[in-house]
Coordinates of C-alpha atoms (C1' of nucleotides) in Angstrom, one line a residue:
Chain A
M1 CA 16.1 22.1 6.2
T2 CA 13.9 19.3 6.7
R3 CA 12.1 17.2 3.3
V4 CA 9.6 14.6 3.8
R5 CA 7.6 12.3 1.3
F6 CA 4.1 10.3 1.4
A7 CA 4.9 8.0 -1.1
P8 CA 1.7 5.8 -2.1
S9 CA 0.9 3.2 -4.6
P10 CA -1.8 3.8 -6.9
T11 CA -3.6 1.0 -6.1
G12 CA -6.9 2.1 -5.5
Y13 CA -7.9 4.6 -2.7
L14 CA -6.5 6.0 0.3
H15 CA -6.3 3.8 3.3
V16 CA -7.2 5.8 6.6
G17 CA -3.6 4.4 7.7
G18 CA -2.2 6.2 4.7
L19 CA -3.8 9.6 5.6
R20 CA -2.3 9.1 9.0
T21 CA 0.9 8.9 7.5
A22 CA 0.7 11.4 5.3
F23 CA -0.5 13.7 8.2
Y24 CA 2.4 12.8 10.0
N25 CA 5.0 13.9 7.3
W26 CA 3.0 17.0 6.6
A27 CA 2.7 18.2 10.3
F28 CA 6.6 17.0 10.6
A29 CA 7.2 19.3 7.4
R30 CA 5.2 22.0 8.8
A31 CA 6.6 21.7 12.8
T32 CA 10.6 21.9 11.3
G33 CA 9.5 24.4 8.2
G34 CA 10.3 22.0 5.6
T35 CA 9.0 20.4 2.7
F36 CA 6.6 17.9 1.9
L37 CA 6.2 16.0 -1.1
L38 CA 3.9 13.6 -2.8
R39 CA 5.4 10.6 -4.8
I40 CA 3.3 8.4 -6.7
E41 CA 5.1 4.8 -6.6
D42 CA 3.8 2.8 -9.3
T43 CA 6.1 0.4 -10.0
D44 CA 4.2 -2.7 -10.2
R45 CA 2.1 -2.7 -13.2
S46 CA -0.1 -5.4 -12.6
R47 CA -1.5 -3.7 -9.5
L48 CA -2.2 -0.4 -11.2
V49 CA -5.6 1.0 -10.8
E50 CA -7.2 3.8 -13.6
G51 CA -7.8 6.8 -11.6
A52 CA -6.1 5.9 -8.3
M53 CA -3.5 8.5 -8.5
E54 CA -5.8 11.3 -9.2
N55 CA -8.1 9.8 -6.4
L56 CA -5.3 9.8 -4.0
I57 CA -4.7 13.5 -4.4
E58 CA -8.2 14.4 -4.4
S59 CA -8.5 12.4 -0.9
L60 CA -5.3 14.0 0.6
R61 CA -6.9 17.3 -0.7
W62 CA -10.1 16.4 0.8
A63 CA -8.2 16.1 4.2
G64 CA -6.4 19.4 3.9
I65 CA -3.2 18.2 3.2
E66 CA -1.5 19.7 0.0
A67 CA 1.7 18.5 -0.8
D68 CA 4.8 21.3 -1.5
E69 CA 6.0 19.2 -4.5
G70 CA 4.5 16.5 -6.1
P71 CA 3.0 15.2 -9.8
H72 CA 0.1 18.1 -9.6
K73 CA 2.2 20.6 -8.1
G74 CA 5.6 20.2 -9.8
G75 CA 9.0 21.0 -8.1
E76 CA 12.8 21.0 -8.5
H77 CA 13.2 17.3 -7.7
G78 CA 10.3 15.8 -10.3
P79 CA 9.2 13.8 -12.0
Y80 CA 7.1 12.7 -9.0
V81 CA 5.6 9.7 -10.9
Q82 CA 8.1 6.6 -10.6
S83 CA 7.3 5.1 -13.7
E84 CA 8.3 8.5 -15.2
R85 CA 11.9 8.0 -13.8
L86 CA 12.9 4.3 -15.4
A87 CA 16.0 6.0 -16.9
I88 CA 17.2 7.2 -13.5
Y89 CA 16.8 3.5 -11.8
R90 CA 18.4 2.0 -14.9
E91 CA 21.8 4.0 -14.5
H92 CA 21.9 3.9 -11.0
V93 CA 21.5 -0.2 -11.0
D94 CA 23.8 -0.2 -13.8
K95 CA 26.3 1.5 -11.9
L96 CA 25.6 -0.9 -9.2
V97 CA 26.7 -3.8 -11.5
A98 CA 29.3 -2.6 -13.2
E99 CA 31.0 -2.0 -9.4
G100 CA 29.9 -5.6 -8.6
K101 CA 27.6 -4.7 -6.0
A102 CA 24.4 -6.1 -7.6
Y103 CA 24.1 -8.9 -10.1
P104 CA 22.1 -10.1 -12.9
C105 CA 20.0 -13.4 -11.8
F106 CA 18.4 -15.7 -14.6
A107 CA 16.1 -17.8 -12.1
T108 CA 12.9 -17.9 -13.5
P109 CA 9.8 -17.3 -11.3
E110 CA 9.1 -21.2 -11.3
E111 CA 12.8 -21.7 -10.6
L112 CA 12.3 -20.1 -7.5
E113 CA 9.4 -21.4 -6.3
E114 CA 10.1 -24.8 -6.7
M115 CA 13.5 -24.0 -4.7
R116 CA 11.6 -22.5 -1.9
Q117 CA 9.1 -25.3 -1.7
K118 CA 12.3 -27.8 -1.3
Q119 CA 13.5 -25.4 1.7
I120 CA 10.3 -25.5 3.1
E121 CA 10.1 -29.3 2.8
A122 CA 13.4 -29.5 4.4
K123 CA 12.3 -27.1 7.1
E124 CA 14.9 -24.7 6.2
N125 CA 13.5 -20.9 5.9
P126 CA 12.9 -20.1 2.5
R127 CA 15.2 -17.5 0.9
Y128 CA 17.4 -16.9 -2.4
D129 CA 20.3 -19.4 -2.6
G130 CA 22.7 -17.1 -4.2
R131 CA 22.8 -19.6 -7.5
Y132 CA 23.7 -16.7 -9.7
R133 CA 25.7 -14.4 -7.2
N134 CA 29.0 -15.7 -8.1
L135 CA 28.3 -16.3 -12.0
D136 CA 31.2 -15.1 -13.9
P137 CA 30.6 -11.4 -14.7
A138 CA 31.5 -11.8 -18.2
E139 CA 29.4 -14.7 -18.7
A140 CA 26.7 -12.9 -17.0
K141 CA 27.1 -9.7 -19.4
Q142 CA 27.0 -11.8 -22.3
R143 CA 23.7 -13.4 -21.2
V144 CA 21.9 -10.3 -20.5
E145 CA 23.1 -8.9 -23.8
A146 CA 22.2 -11.8 -25.7
G147 CA 18.6 -11.1 -24.3
E148 CA 17.9 -13.5 -21.7
K149 CA 15.4 -12.5 -19.1
H150 CA 16.8 -11.6 -15.6
V151 CA 16.6 -9.5 -12.7
I152 CA 19.5 -7.6 -10.9
R153 CA 20.2 -8.3 -7.4
L154 CA 21.9 -6.9 -4.4
K155 CA 24.9 -8.5 -2.9
V156 CA 23.6 -8.6 0.6
P157 CA 27.2 -8.9 2.7
A158 CA 26.7 -12.2 5.1
G159 CA 26.9 -12.1 8.9
E160 CA 26.5 -8.5 9.7
D161 CA 24.6 -6.4 11.9
I162 CA 22.9 -3.4 10.5
V163 CA 22.1 -1.2 13.6
F164 CA 20.1 1.9 13.0
D165 CA 18.7 4.4 15.1
D166 CA 14.8 4.6 14.6
V167 CA 13.4 8.0 15.8
V168 CA 10.2 6.1 17.0
R169 CA 11.6 2.6 18.0
G170 CA 15.5 3.6 19.3
T171 CA 17.9 1.1 18.2
V172 CA 17.3 -1.6 16.1
S173 CA 19.5 -4.3 15.1
I174 CA 19.1 -7.0 12.2
N175 CA 21.4 -9.2 10.8
T176 CA 22.3 -9.5 7.1
D177 CA 22.1 -13.4 7.2
T178 CA 18.3 -12.9 7.1
V179 CA 18.4 -10.5 4.2
D180 CA 18.2 -12.1 1.0
D181 CA 19.8 -10.6 -2.0
Q182 CA 16.9 -8.4 -2.9
V183 CA 15.8 -7.9 -6.3
L184 CA 16.4 -4.3 -7.5
M185 CA 15.3 -4.6 -11.0
K186 CA 12.4 -6.8 -12.3
S187 CA 12.6 -8.5 -15.2
D188 CA 10.0 -6.2 -16.9
G189 CA 12.5 -3.4 -16.7
F190 CA 11.1 -1.9 -13.7
P191 CA 12.7 -1.3 -10.2
T192 CA 11.4 -2.9 -7.1
Y193 CA 9.9 -0.6 -4.3
H194 CA 13.5 -0.9 -2.4
L195 CA 15.6 0.3 -5.5
A196 CA 13.3 3.1 -6.2
A197 CA 12.4 4.2 -2.8
V198 CA 16.3 4.9 -2.1
V199 CA 17.0 6.1 -5.0
D200 CA 14.4 8.6 -5.0
D201 CA 14.7 9.5 -1.3
H202 CA 18.3 10.4 -1.9
L203 CA 17.6 12.2 -5.2
M204 CA 14.7 14.1 -3.7
E205 CA 16.9 14.9 -1.2
I206 CA 14.6 13.3 1.7
T207 CA 16.0 13.7 5.4
H208 CA 13.5 11.8 7.2
V209 CA 11.3 8.7 5.9
I210 CA 8.3 8.4 8.3
R211 CA 6.2 5.6 6.8
G212 CA 4.4 2.1 8.3
E213 CA 6.1 -0.4 10.3
E214 CA 5.4 -2.7 7.9
W215 CA 8.7 -1.6 6.5
L216 CA 11.0 -1.9 9.4
S217 CA 12.2 -5.3 8.6
S218 CA 13.4 -4.2 5.3
T219 CA 15.3 -1.2 6.3
P220 CA 18.5 -3.2 6.3
K221 CA 18.2 -3.5 2.6
H222 CA 17.6 0.3 2.3
I223 CA 20.5 1.1 4.3
L224 CA 22.7 -1.5 2.4
L225 CA 21.7 0.1 -0.7
N226 CA 22.3 3.5 0.5
R227 CA 26.0 2.2 1.1
A228 CA 26.1 0.7 -1.9
F229 CA 25.7 4.1 -3.3
G230 CA 28.0 5.6 -1.3
W231 CA 25.2 7.7 0.2
N232 CA 24.2 8.7 3.6
P233 CA 20.7 7.4 4.5
P234 CA 17.9 9.4 5.8
K235 CA 16.6 9.3 9.2
Y236 CA 13.9 6.5 9.6
A237 CA 10.7 6.6 11.8
H238 CA 8.5 3.6 11.7
L239 CA 4.8 4.3 12.7
P240 CA 2.7 1.9 14.9
L241 CA 0.2 0.2 12.8
I242 CA -3.6 0.6 13.0
V243 CA -5.3 -2.5 13.4
N244 CA -8.9 -3.9 14.0
E245 CA -10.3 -5.6 16.7
Q246 CA -8.7 -8.6 16.4
K247 CA -5.1 -6.3 16.6
K248 CA -4.5 -7.4 13.3
K249 CA -3.6 -4.7 10.4
L250 CA -6.4 -3.1 9.3
S251 CA -7.7 -4.3 6.2
K252 CA -10.1 -4.1 3.3
R253 CA -12.3 -6.8 5.1
D254 CA -12.4 -4.6 8.4
G255 CA -14.9 -3.0 6.9
D256 CA -14.4 0.8 5.7
V257 CA -11.1 1.8 5.4
S258 CA -10.6 4.2 2.7
V259 CA -10.8 7.9 3.4
E260 CA -13.6 8.3 1.0
S261 CA -16.0 6.1 2.6
Y262 CA -15.6 8.3 6.0
R263 CA -16.1 11.4 3.5
D264 CA -18.8 10.0 2.0
N265 CA -20.2 8.5 5.3
G266 CA -20.3 12.3 6.4
F267 CA -17.4 12.7 8.6
S268 CA -15.7 15.9 8.2
A269 CA -12.2 16.2 6.9
I270 CA -10.8 18.1 10.0
G271 CA -12.8 15.5 12.0
L272 CA -11.1 12.5 10.9
V273 CA -7.7 13.6 10.5
N274 CA -8.0 15.0 14.1
F275 CA -9.0 11.4 15.5
L276 CA -6.4 9.7 13.1
A277 CA -3.6 11.9 14.3
L278 CA -4.3 11.0 18.1
L279 CA -4.3 7.2 16.9
G280 CA -0.6 7.0 18.0
W281 CA 0.4 10.1 18.8
S282 CA -0.2 12.8 21.5
A283 CA 1.5 16.0 22.4
G284 CA 1.8 14.6 26.0
D285 CA -1.2 16.9 27.8
D286 CA -4.8 15.5 27.6
K287 CA -5.7 17.6 24.6
E288 CA -7.9 15.6 22.4
Y289 CA -9.3 18.3 20.3
Y290 CA -7.4 20.8 17.6
E291 CA -9.3 23.2 15.7
S292 CA -7.3 22.8 12.6
L293 CA -4.3 20.8 11.1
D294 CA -2.3 23.4 11.8
E295 CA -2.7 23.5 15.3
M296 CA -2.1 19.9 15.5
A297 CA 1.3 20.2 13.6
Q298 CA 2.4 23.2 15.8
A299 CA 2.5 20.4 18.6
F300 CA 3.6 17.8 16.4
T301 CA 6.7 16.1 17.2
L302 CA 8.2 12.5 15.9
E303 CA 9.6 11.5 19.5
R304 CA 5.8 11.7 20.8
I305 CA 4.5 8.7 18.4
S306 CA 3.9 5.6 20.2
K307 CA 5.2 2.4 19.6
A308 CA 2.2 0.3 20.3
P309 CA -0.1 -0.4 17.5
S310 CA -3.5 1.1 18.1
V311 CA -6.8 -0.1 17.5
F312 CA -9.4 1.7 15.1
D313 CA -12.6 3.0 17.2
V314 CA -15.3 4.4 15.3
A315 CA -17.0 5.2 18.4
K316 CA -14.4 7.7 19.2
L317 CA -14.3 9.2 15.9
K318 CA -18.0 9.7 15.8
H319 CA -17.3 11.4 19.2
I320 CA -14.6 13.6 18.1
N321 CA -16.4 14.6 14.6
F322 CA -19.1 15.3 16.6
Q323 CA -17.2 18.2 18.3
H324 CA -16.2 19.6 15.1
L325 CA -19.6 19.6 13.5
R326 CA -20.8 21.2 16.8
V327 CA -18.6 24.3 16.3
M328 CA -18.7 24.5 12.3
P329 CA -20.4 27.7 11.2
A330 CA -23.9 27.1 9.6
E331 CA -23.2 28.1 6.4
E332 CA -20.4 25.9 6.3
L333 CA -22.4 23.0 7.7
A334 CA -25.3 23.8 4.9
E335 CA -23.0 23.7 2.2
K336 CA -21.2 20.1 3.3
L337 CA -25.2 18.9 3.4
T338 CA -25.8 19.6 -0.1
P339 CA -24.8 15.9 -1.3
Y340 CA -26.9 14.3 1.1
F341 CA -29.6 16.1 0.4
E342 CA -29.3 14.8 -3.2
K343 CA -28.5 11.0 -2.3
A344 CA -31.5 11.3 0.3
G345 CA -33.9 12.3 -2.9
L346 CA -35.2 15.4 -0.6
P347 CA -35.0 19.0 -2.0
K348 CA -32.4 21.2 0.0
P349 CA -34.4 23.8 2.1
S350 CA -33.9 27.5 2.0
D351 CA -30.9 28.7 3.5
E352 CA -33.1 30.2 6.2
K353 CA -34.8 27.0 7.1
L354 CA -31.8 25.0 6.9
H355 CA -29.7 26.9 9.1
A356 CA -32.9 26.5 12.0
V357 CA -32.9 22.9 11.3
I358 CA -28.8 22.9 12.0
E359 CA -29.1 25.1 15.0
V360 CA -31.9 22.8 16.5
M361 CA -29.7 19.4 15.7
R362 CA -26.1 20.4 16.5
E363 CA -26.2 18.9 19.8
R364 CA -27.7 15.5 18.4
A365 CA -25.2 14.9 14.9
N366 CA -22.2 13.2 14.8
V367 CA -21.9 13.1 11.1
Y368 CA -23.3 15.2 8.3
P369 CA -26.7 13.1 7.2
D370 CA -27.7 13.3 10.6
Y371 CA -28.8 16.7 9.6
V372 CA -30.7 15.4 6.6
E373 CA -31.6 11.3 6.9
G374 CA -31.2 11.6 10.8
C375 CA -34.3 14.1 10.5
D376 CA -35.8 14.0 7.3
Y377 CA -39.1 14.7 9.4
F378 CA -38.4 18.2 9.0
Y379 CA -38.2 17.9 4.9
K380 CA -40.9 15.4 4.8
A381 CA -44.1 13.7 6.2
P382 CA -43.1 10.6 7.9
D383 CA -44.2 7.5 5.9
S384 CA -44.4 5.4 9.1
Y385 CA -44.6 5.5 12.8
D386 CA -41.8 4.2 15.1
E387 CA -43.5 1.2 16.2
K388 CA -42.0 1.3 20.0
T389 CA -43.1 5.1 19.9
V390 CA -46.4 4.0 19.1
K391 CA -46.9 1.4 21.8
K392 CA -45.4 3.5 24.8
R393 CA -46.9 6.9 24.0
W394 CA -50.1 6.3 21.9
K395 CA -53.0 6.2 24.4
D396 CA -56.4 5.6 24.3
D397 CA -57.1 9.3 25.1
S398 CA -54.5 10.4 22.2
P399 CA -56.7 11.1 19.0
A400 CA -58.6 13.4 21.0
L401 CA -56.1 15.4 22.5
L402 CA -54.8 15.5 19.5
A403 CA -57.6 16.9 17.7
A404 CA -58.2 19.3 20.0
Y405 CA -54.5 20.6 19.7
R406 CA -55.1 20.6 16.1
K407 CA -58.2 22.6 16.2
R408 CA -56.0 25.5 18.0
L409 CA -53.0 25.2 15.8
E410 CA -55.5 26.0 13.0
T411 CA -55.7 29.8 14.0
C412 CA -53.1 30.4 16.8
H413 CA -50.1 33.1 16.1
W414 CA -47.3 30.6 14.8
D415 CA -44.6 31.2 17.3
M416 CA -43.0 28.5 19.7
E417 CA -44.2 30.5 22.8
T418 CA -48.1 30.4 21.6
L419 CA -47.5 26.9 20.3
E420 CA -46.5 25.8 23.9
T421 CA -49.6 27.8 25.6
E422 CA -51.9 26.2 23.5
L423 CA -51.1 22.8 24.2
K424 CA -50.9 23.3 27.7
A425 CA -54.2 24.7 27.5
V426 CA -55.5 21.6 25.9
T427 CA -54.2 19.0 28.4
E428 CA -55.4 21.7 31.5
E429 CA -58.5 21.5 30.1
A430 CA -58.3 17.8 29.9
E431 CA -56.7 17.5 33.2
C432 CA -54.0 15.7 32.2
G433 CA -49.8 16.4 32.3
A434 CA -48.4 17.8 29.0
G435 CA -46.8 14.7 28.3
R436 CA -49.9 13.3 27.4
L437 CA -50.0 15.2 24.3
I438 CA -46.4 16.3 23.6
H439 CA -45.4 12.7 22.9
P440 CA -48.4 12.0 20.5
V441 CA -47.7 15.2 18.5
R442 CA -44.3 14.5 18.3
L443 CA -45.6 11.0 16.8
A444 CA -47.8 12.2 14.6
V445 CA -45.7 15.1 13.2
S446 CA -42.1 13.2 13.3
G447 CA -42.7 9.5 13.3
V448 CA -40.8 8.8 15.9
G449 CA -40.1 9.5 19.8
G450 CA -37.1 11.5 19.9
G451 CA -35.3 14.3 18.5
P452 CA -35.2 18.6 19.2
G453 CA -37.6 20.2 21.3
L454 CA -41.5 19.8 20.1
Y455 CA -42.0 23.9 19.5
D456 CA -38.8 23.9 17.5
L457 CA -40.3 20.9 15.6
L458 CA -43.4 22.4 14.9
Y459 CA -42.6 25.7 14.3
L460 CA -39.9 24.5 11.6
V461 CA -42.3 22.3 9.9
G462 CA -44.9 25.0 9.6
R463 CA -48.8 25.2 10.1
E464 CA -49.8 23.3 7.1
E465 CA -47.7 20.7 7.0
C466 CA -48.5 20.0 10.7
L467 CA -52.1 20.1 10.5
S468 CA -51.8 17.8 7.2
R469 CA -49.5 15.3 9.3
I470 CA -51.2 15.3 12.0
D471 CA -54.7 14.4 10.0
T472 CA -52.8 11.6 8.4
A473 CA -51.8 10.4 12.1
L474 CA -55.3 10.4 13.3
E475 CA -56.7 8.5 10.4
K476 CA -53.5 6.2 10.5
L477 CA -53.1 5.5 14.1
P478 CA -55.4 3.4 16.4
G479 CA -58.3 4.7 18.2
Q480 CA -61.5 7.3 16.8
V481 CA -61.8 10.7 18.1
T482 CA -64.8 10.3 20.7
A483 CA -65.0 13.8 22.0
Chain B
rG1 C1' 9.3 -21.5 11.7
rG2 C1' 13.6 -17.2 11.3
rC3 C1' 14.3 -12.3 12.2
rC4 C1' 12.2 -7.8 13.9
rC5 C1' 8.9 -4.9 17.2
rG6 C1' 5.2 -4.2 20.9
rG7 C1' 2.1 -5.0 25.5
rU8 C1' -1.0 0.7 31.2
rG9 C1' -9.4 -0.1 32.4
rG10 C1' -13.0 -2.5 26.7
rU11 C1' -10.5 1.3 23.4
rC12 C1' -7.4 6.0 22.6
rU13 C1' -3.6 7.7 26.2
rA14 C1' -0.9 10.6 30.3
rG15 C1' 3.2 9.0 33.2
rC16 C1' 10.0 8.3 32.2
rG17 C1' 12.3 5.8 40.3
rG18 C1' 8.6 7.9 45.5
rU19 C1' 1.2 9.6 42.2
rU20 C1' -4.9 7.5 46.5
rA21 C1' -2.1 5.0 38.4
rG22 C1' -4.6 11.0 35.4
rG23 C1' -7.6 12.0 31.2
rA24 C1' -10.6 10.7 27.1
rC25 C1' -14.2 7.3 24.1
rG26 C1' -17.5 3.5 25.6
rU27 C1' -20.7 1.4 29.5
rC28 C1' -23.8 2.1 34.2
rG29 C1' -26.6 5.5 37.5
rC30 C1' -28.6 10.5 39.2
rC31 C1' -29.6 15.9 37.7
rC32 C1' -31.5 18.5 33.5
rU33 C1' -35.4 18.2 29.9
rU34 C1' -42.5 15.1 30.9
rU35 C1' -38.7 13.1 24.4
rC36 C1' -33.8 11.9 22.1
rA37 C1' -29.3 14.1 22.5
rA38 C1' -26.4 17.4 24.7
rG39 C1' -24.4 19.4 29.6
rG40 C1' -23.5 18.6 35.1
rC41 C1' -22.7 14.8 39.0
rG42 C1' -21.5 10.0 39.9
rA43 C1' -20.2 5.0 39.8
rA44 C1' -18.2 0.3 37.5
rG45 C1' -13.6 -1.2 35.2
rA46 C1' -6.4 -1.3 35.5
rU47 C1' -2.7 -6.9 40.6
rC48 C1' 0.4 -1.0 34.7
rG49 C1' 0.8 -9.4 30.5
rC50 C1' 3.8 -12.2 34.0
rG51 C1' 8.4 -13.8 36.8
rA52 C1' 12.7 -12.5 38.7
rG53 C1' 16.7 -8.8 39.8
rU54 C1' 18.7 -3.6 41.0
rU55 C1' 17.2 0.1 44.8
rC56 C1' 15.1 2.2 51.1
rA57 C1' 11.3 2.8 46.8
rA58 C1' 9.8 -0.1 40.0
rA59 C1' 4.0 1.0 35.5
rU60 C1' 8.9 3.5 35.2
rC61 C1' 15.9 0.4 35.0
rU62 C1' 18.1 -4.6 33.7
rC63 C1' 17.1 -9.9 32.4
rG64 C1' 14.3 -13.7 31.5
rU65 C1' 9.2 -15.8 30.0
rC66 C1' 4.4 -15.6 27.9
rC67 C1' 1.4 -13.5 24.6
rG68 C1' 0.3 -10.2 20.1
rG69 C1' 1.7 -8.3 15.7
rG70 C1' 5.0 -7.4 11.5
rU71 C1' 7.7 -9.1 7.8
rC72 C1' 10.4 -13.0 5.2
rA73 C1' 7.7 -12.2 -3.4
rC74 C1' 10.2 -10.3 -9.7
rC75 C1' 3.8 -6.5 -3.8
rA76 C1' 4.3 -2.1 -2.0

RNA sequence: GGCCCGGUGGUCUAGCGGUUAGGACGUCGCCCUUUCAAGGCGAAGAUCGCGAGUUCAAAUCUCGUCCGGGUCACCA
């Protein structure tokens, strides 16, 4: 039975890289009939952000990833928030100290900083020099009991190659000479990531640790810790990083990195996850579109995760999102659109009208707001006219043709076929191409040069509104009606 | 700088000893549409980072090298 976890820190929002990690974990659990749990790693009190945990859970839920166990779900292995497990870490670290596998270190942060500076000046690699490693245990105990500030460090053996088999990277070997006597317990009584994660992963019976590559070089510490406790370490799978165009780890500086920002910008959950899943993984075929998370989970294997980092390309995200929106039922789409109408300050149209707009816009919308702000002319009169289009399409004869068409629109039957017949009649009468009138009409009614078919546009905007918009255009756009 | 990981068109990728190196995004062109998209067709774009070696044969195996990244905290 496999058990995996996603263990974010509540320092703000869910990062897109975090979502991908969460998805891989979730998919692996689903694919193997295992369990996926959520654990909150809030051991750094200085970086805590109010509401971040709820935000994380909400973002995951939005994405469609629900944990089987977690702070919001409960479970047999709780609590799932590390700050509620302090006694557990204490107990474990005490045991290590008692067995001589870890020891108190009384060096102050300032002292250590000074040590590092000297090492750097001497062109040495900065590292803990073991100054309290061999302190007499009795003396150490006494100082601890006297209340002296200290941390607990792990005794890392010298000159040993720690070799492990990473599921995505293969055999990795790191010598302990490059590993510091790692701090396990901070002076504030909170565990470090290393201690907390190892203890929790064991207690929560995690079988596979699937996490970002930034953790690869500290994996020996985790293996050593497991050994100190007498445990078998889980299997490790280190995921390639998601990077920016400069190939650097994607960060806040690169713009939108939070899941909520993509959600707010109108990407669908399935579109985002589909895109993210393909960043570093493929089923081995050319499949790029997955209808559901479950469909991806079916095809998912850790072995097919690639080793190389991948660049986050919004253009591709848009394309994948487009494919999902294209097949989304109108009812569902209409519901997703609600917040965008609010945001744009537009009243939400009737279902009937909205569904009609949706069908007409389907082939041109990449994100939700493309159905609202991107075609606001369906909902309100244009307040300006696109300059380029005016220049290109608004000719000397436009006012006259438009006026003539307007006259027919007053009384003609309001269906798309008639709208077209009437337009053709006007241009035939004027002995010119239909385009001569089509474009000015579009410009007058929508204010822009592109969009859905003209007759769809007119039909949906409605007779009264069309007439009024044409009047406005004749008034505002250059030229007089000379005929 | 030490250690570790990585390297197929601009981007995401397929490939696992013999392929005209395949697909997708993006770009460009044509068709369709008197719009914009979508769709169809087509094009440009990769000496598979580079150099050796193994082999009849290497993107695929080995070594070296270069470049890129990650990590070296009482942050995760």
